[in-house]
Amino acid sequence: MPTFNLKINNKTYSVEADMDTPLLWILRDQIDLVGTKYGCGIGQCGSCTVHIDGNAMRSCLLLVSQLEGMSITTIEGLSENGDSPVQEAWKEIDVPQCGYCQSGQIMTASAFLKRNPNPSESEIRNAMHGNICRCASYNSIEKAIKVAAKK
């Protein structure tokens, strides 16, 4: 079985896996970074969103063999103490209901705000449209992103 060296949250991990193993399962099963959630397995829900070189991407669709040399950030690596502006805004607005999708929502929002620090409502909706929330917390999510943009 091949070995891959992955830079995750500024640490290098050497993992053995089949070439077509999705990053999601490497994170959860081999490295024990379980903040990244399995939702649908087909890249439609956004629960498994991580940052690859700063871009929000679905870890269920990324093959481990594609990621050597790239910087991978999970929800655990977004901030050392869970205090990134987006995470702080999420707490301030009390966004989560069941919470399952929230790590993916936060990862998508934080990558978006790095590219667009002063977004309009329609830009927020467009950026977040690919993340599904089963509890329909969309209004709270949008409000938290507006708060985070001001931080």
CSV table of C-alpha atoms in Angstrom, one decimal:
chain,number,residue,atom,x,y,z
A,1,MET,CA,0.0,0.0,0.0
A,2,PRO,CA,1.4,3.4,-0.9
A,3,THR,CA,2.5,6.0,1.7
A,4,PHE,CA,1.5,9.6,1.4
A,5,ASN,CA,2.9,12.6,3.3
A,6,LEU,CA,0.2,15.1,4.0
A,7,LYS,CA,0.5,18.6,5.6
A,8,ILE,CA,-2.6,18.9,7.8
A,9,ASN,CA,-3.0,21.8,10.2
A,10,ASN,CA,0.7,22.7,9.8
A,11,LYS,CA,1.8,19.2,10.8
A,12,THR,CA,3.1,16.5,8.4
A,13,TYR,CA,1.4,13.1,8.6
A,14,SER,CA,2.7,9.9,6.9
A,15,VAL,CA,-0.3,7.7,6.0
A,16,GLU,CA,-0.7,4.4,4.2
A,17,ALA,CA,-3.8,4.2,2.0
A,18,ASP,CA,-5.0,3.1,-1.4
A,19,MET,CA,-4.6,5.8,-4.0
A,20,ASP,CA,-8.3,6.3,-4.3
A,21,THR,CA,-9.0,6.8,-0.6
A,22,PRO,CA,-11.0,10.0,0.1
A,23,LEU,CA,-9.3,12.5,2.3
A,24,LEU,CA,-12.3,12.4,4.6
A,25,TRP,CA,-11.5,8.9,5.7
A,26,ILE,CA,-7.8,9.6,6.2
A,27,LEU,CA,-8.8,12.5,8.5
A,28,ARG,CA,-11.3,10.7,10.5
A,29,ASP,CA,-10.0,7.1,10.6
A,30,GLN,CA,-6.2,7.4,10.5
A,31,ILE,CA,-5.5,10.9,12.0
A,32,ASP,CA,-8.5,11.1,14.4
A,33,LEU,CA,-9.5,14.6,13.2
A,34,VAL,CA,-13.2,13.9,13.5
A,35,GLY,CA,-14.5,17.5,13.3
A,36,THR,CA,-14.8,17.0,9.5
A,37,LYS,CA,-18.1,15.2,9.1
A,38,TYR,CA,-19.4,12.6,6.7
A,39,GLY,CA,-22.7,13.8,5.2
A,40,CYS,CA,-23.5,12.5,1.8
A,41,GLY,CA,-20.2,11.1,0.3
A,42,ILE,CA,-20.9,12.8,-3.1
A,43,GLY,CA,-19.8,16.4,-2.4
A,44,GLN,CA,-23.4,17.8,-2.3
A,45,CYS,CA,-23.9,18.7,1.3
A,46,GLY,CA,-20.7,20.4,2.5
A,47,SER,CA,-20.4,18.7,5.9
A,48,CYS,CA,-16.9,17.5,4.9
A,49,THR,CA,-15.5,20.8,3.8
A,50,VAL,CA,-11.9,21.5,4.5
A,51,HIS,CA,-9.4,24.1,3.1
A,52,ILE,CA,-6.9,23.0,0.5
A,53,ASP,CA,-4.3,25.7,0.0
A,54,GLY,CA,-6.9,28.1,1.5
A,55,ASN,CA,-9.8,27.1,-0.8
A,56,ALA,CA,-13.0,25.4,0.6
A,57,MET,CA,-13.2,21.9,-0.9
A,58,ARG,CA,-15.2,18.7,-0.2
A,59,SER,CA,-12.9,16.1,1.5
A,60,CYS,CA,-15.2,13.2,0.4
A,61,LEU,CA,-14.2,13.9,-3.2
A,62,LEU,CA,-10.5,14.5,-2.7
A,63,LEU,CA,-8.3,11.5,-3.2
A,64,VAL,CA,-5.3,11.2,-0.9
A,65,SER,CA,-3.1,10.6,-3.9
A,66,GLN,CA,-3.9,14.2,-5.2
A,67,LEU,CA,-2.9,16.0,-2.0
A,68,GLU,CA,0.8,15.7,-1.4
A,69,GLY,CA,2.5,19.1,-1.3
A,70,MET,CA,-0.8,20.9,-0.5
A,71,SER,CA,-1.7,22.6,2.7
A,72,ILE,CA,-4.8,21.0,4.3
A,73,THR,CA,-6.7,22.8,7.1
A,74,THR,CA,-9.5,21.1,9.0
A,75,ILE,CA,-11.9,22.7,11.5
A,76,GLU,CA,-9.4,21.7,14.2
A,77,GLY,CA,-6.7,23.8,12.5
A,78,LEU,CA,-8.8,26.8,11.7
A,79,SER,CA,-7.7,28.4,15.0
A,80,GLU,CA,-5.8,27.1,18.0
A,81,ASN,CA,-8.5,27.9,20.6
A,82,GLY,CA,-11.7,27.9,18.4
A,83,ASP,CA,-11.6,31.6,18.3
A,84,SER,CA,-11.4,32.5,14.6
A,85,PRO,CA,-13.7,35.4,13.7
A,86,VAL,CA,-16.2,33.0,12.1
A,87,GLN,CA,-16.2,30.6,15.1
A,88,GLU,CA,-16.6,33.6,17.5
A,89,ALA,CA,-19.6,34.9,15.4
A,90,TRP,CA,-21.1,31.4,15.3
A,91,LYS,CA,-21.1,31.4,19.2
A,92,GLU,CA,-22.3,35.0,19.4
A,93,ILE,CA,-25.3,34.3,17.2
A,94,ASP,CA,-25.8,30.8,18.6
A,95,VAL,CA,-26.1,29.3,15.1
A,96,PRO,CA,-26.0,25.5,15.7
A,97,GLN,CA,-29.1,23.5,16.3
A,98,CYS,CA,-28.1,19.9,15.8
A,99,GLY,CA,-24.6,21.2,14.9
A,100,TYR,CA,-23.8,18.4,12.5
A,101,CYS,CA,-23.1,20.5,9.4
A,102,GLN,CA,-21.5,23.4,11.3
A,103,SER,CA,-17.9,22.6,10.8
A,104,GLY,CA,-18.5,22.5,7.0
A,105,GLN,CA,-20.4,25.7,7.2
A,106,ILE,CA,-17.7,27.4,9.2
A,107,MET,CA,-14.9,26.2,6.9
A,108,THR,CA,-16.8,27.4,3.8
A,109,ALA,CA,-17.6,30.8,5.4
A,110,SER,CA,-14.0,31.4,6.6
A,111,ALA,CA,-12.6,30.7,3.1
A,112,PHE,CA,-15.2,32.9,1.6
A,113,LEU,CA,-14.5,35.8,4.0
A,114,LYS,CA,-10.8,35.6,3.2
A,115,ARG,CA,-11.6,36.3,-0.4
A,116,ASN,CA,-14.4,38.7,0.2
A,117,PRO,CA,-14.1,40.4,3.6
A,118,ASN,CA,-17.1,42.8,3.1
A,119,PRO,CA,-19.8,40.7,1.3
A,120,SER,CA,-23.3,41.6,0.5
A,121,GLU,CA,-26.2,39.4,1.5
A,122,SER,CA,-26.5,38.0,-2.0
A,123,GLU,CA,-22.8,37.2,-2.1
A,124,ILE,CA,-23.1,35.4,1.2
A,125,ARG,CA,-26.0,33.4,0.0
A,126,ASN,CA,-24.2,32.5,-3.2
A,127,ALA,CA,-21.1,31.5,-1.3
A,128,MET,CA,-23.0,29.3,1.1
A,129,HIS,CA,-25.6,27.8,-1.2
A,130,GLY,CA,-23.7,24.4,-1.5
A,131,ASN,CA,-23.8,23.8,2.2
A,132,ILE,CA,-26.9,22.1,3.4
A,133,CYS,CA,-28.3,22.5,7.0
A,134,ARG,CA,-30.9,19.9,7.9
A,135,CYS,CA,-32.2,22.2,10.7
A,136,ALA,CA,-32.6,25.1,8.2
A,137,SER,CA,-30.4,27.5,10.3
A,138,TYR,CA,-29.7,29.5,7.1
A,139,ASN,CA,-30.8,32.9,8.5
A,140,SER,CA,-28.6,32.5,11.6
A,141,ILE,CA,-25.7,31.3,9.4
A,142,GLU,CA,-26.0,34.4,7.2
A,143,LYS,CA,-26.2,36.7,10.2
A,144,ALA,CA,-23.1,35.1,11.8
A,145,ILE,CA,-21.2,35.6,8.5
A,146,LYS,CA,-22.1,39.3,8.6
A,147,VAL,CA,-20.9,39.5,12.2
A,148,ALA,CA,-17.7,37.7,11.3
A,149,ALA,CA,-17.0,40.1,8.4
A,150,LYS,CA,-17.0,43.0,10.9
A,151,LYS,CA,-14.5,41.3,13.2
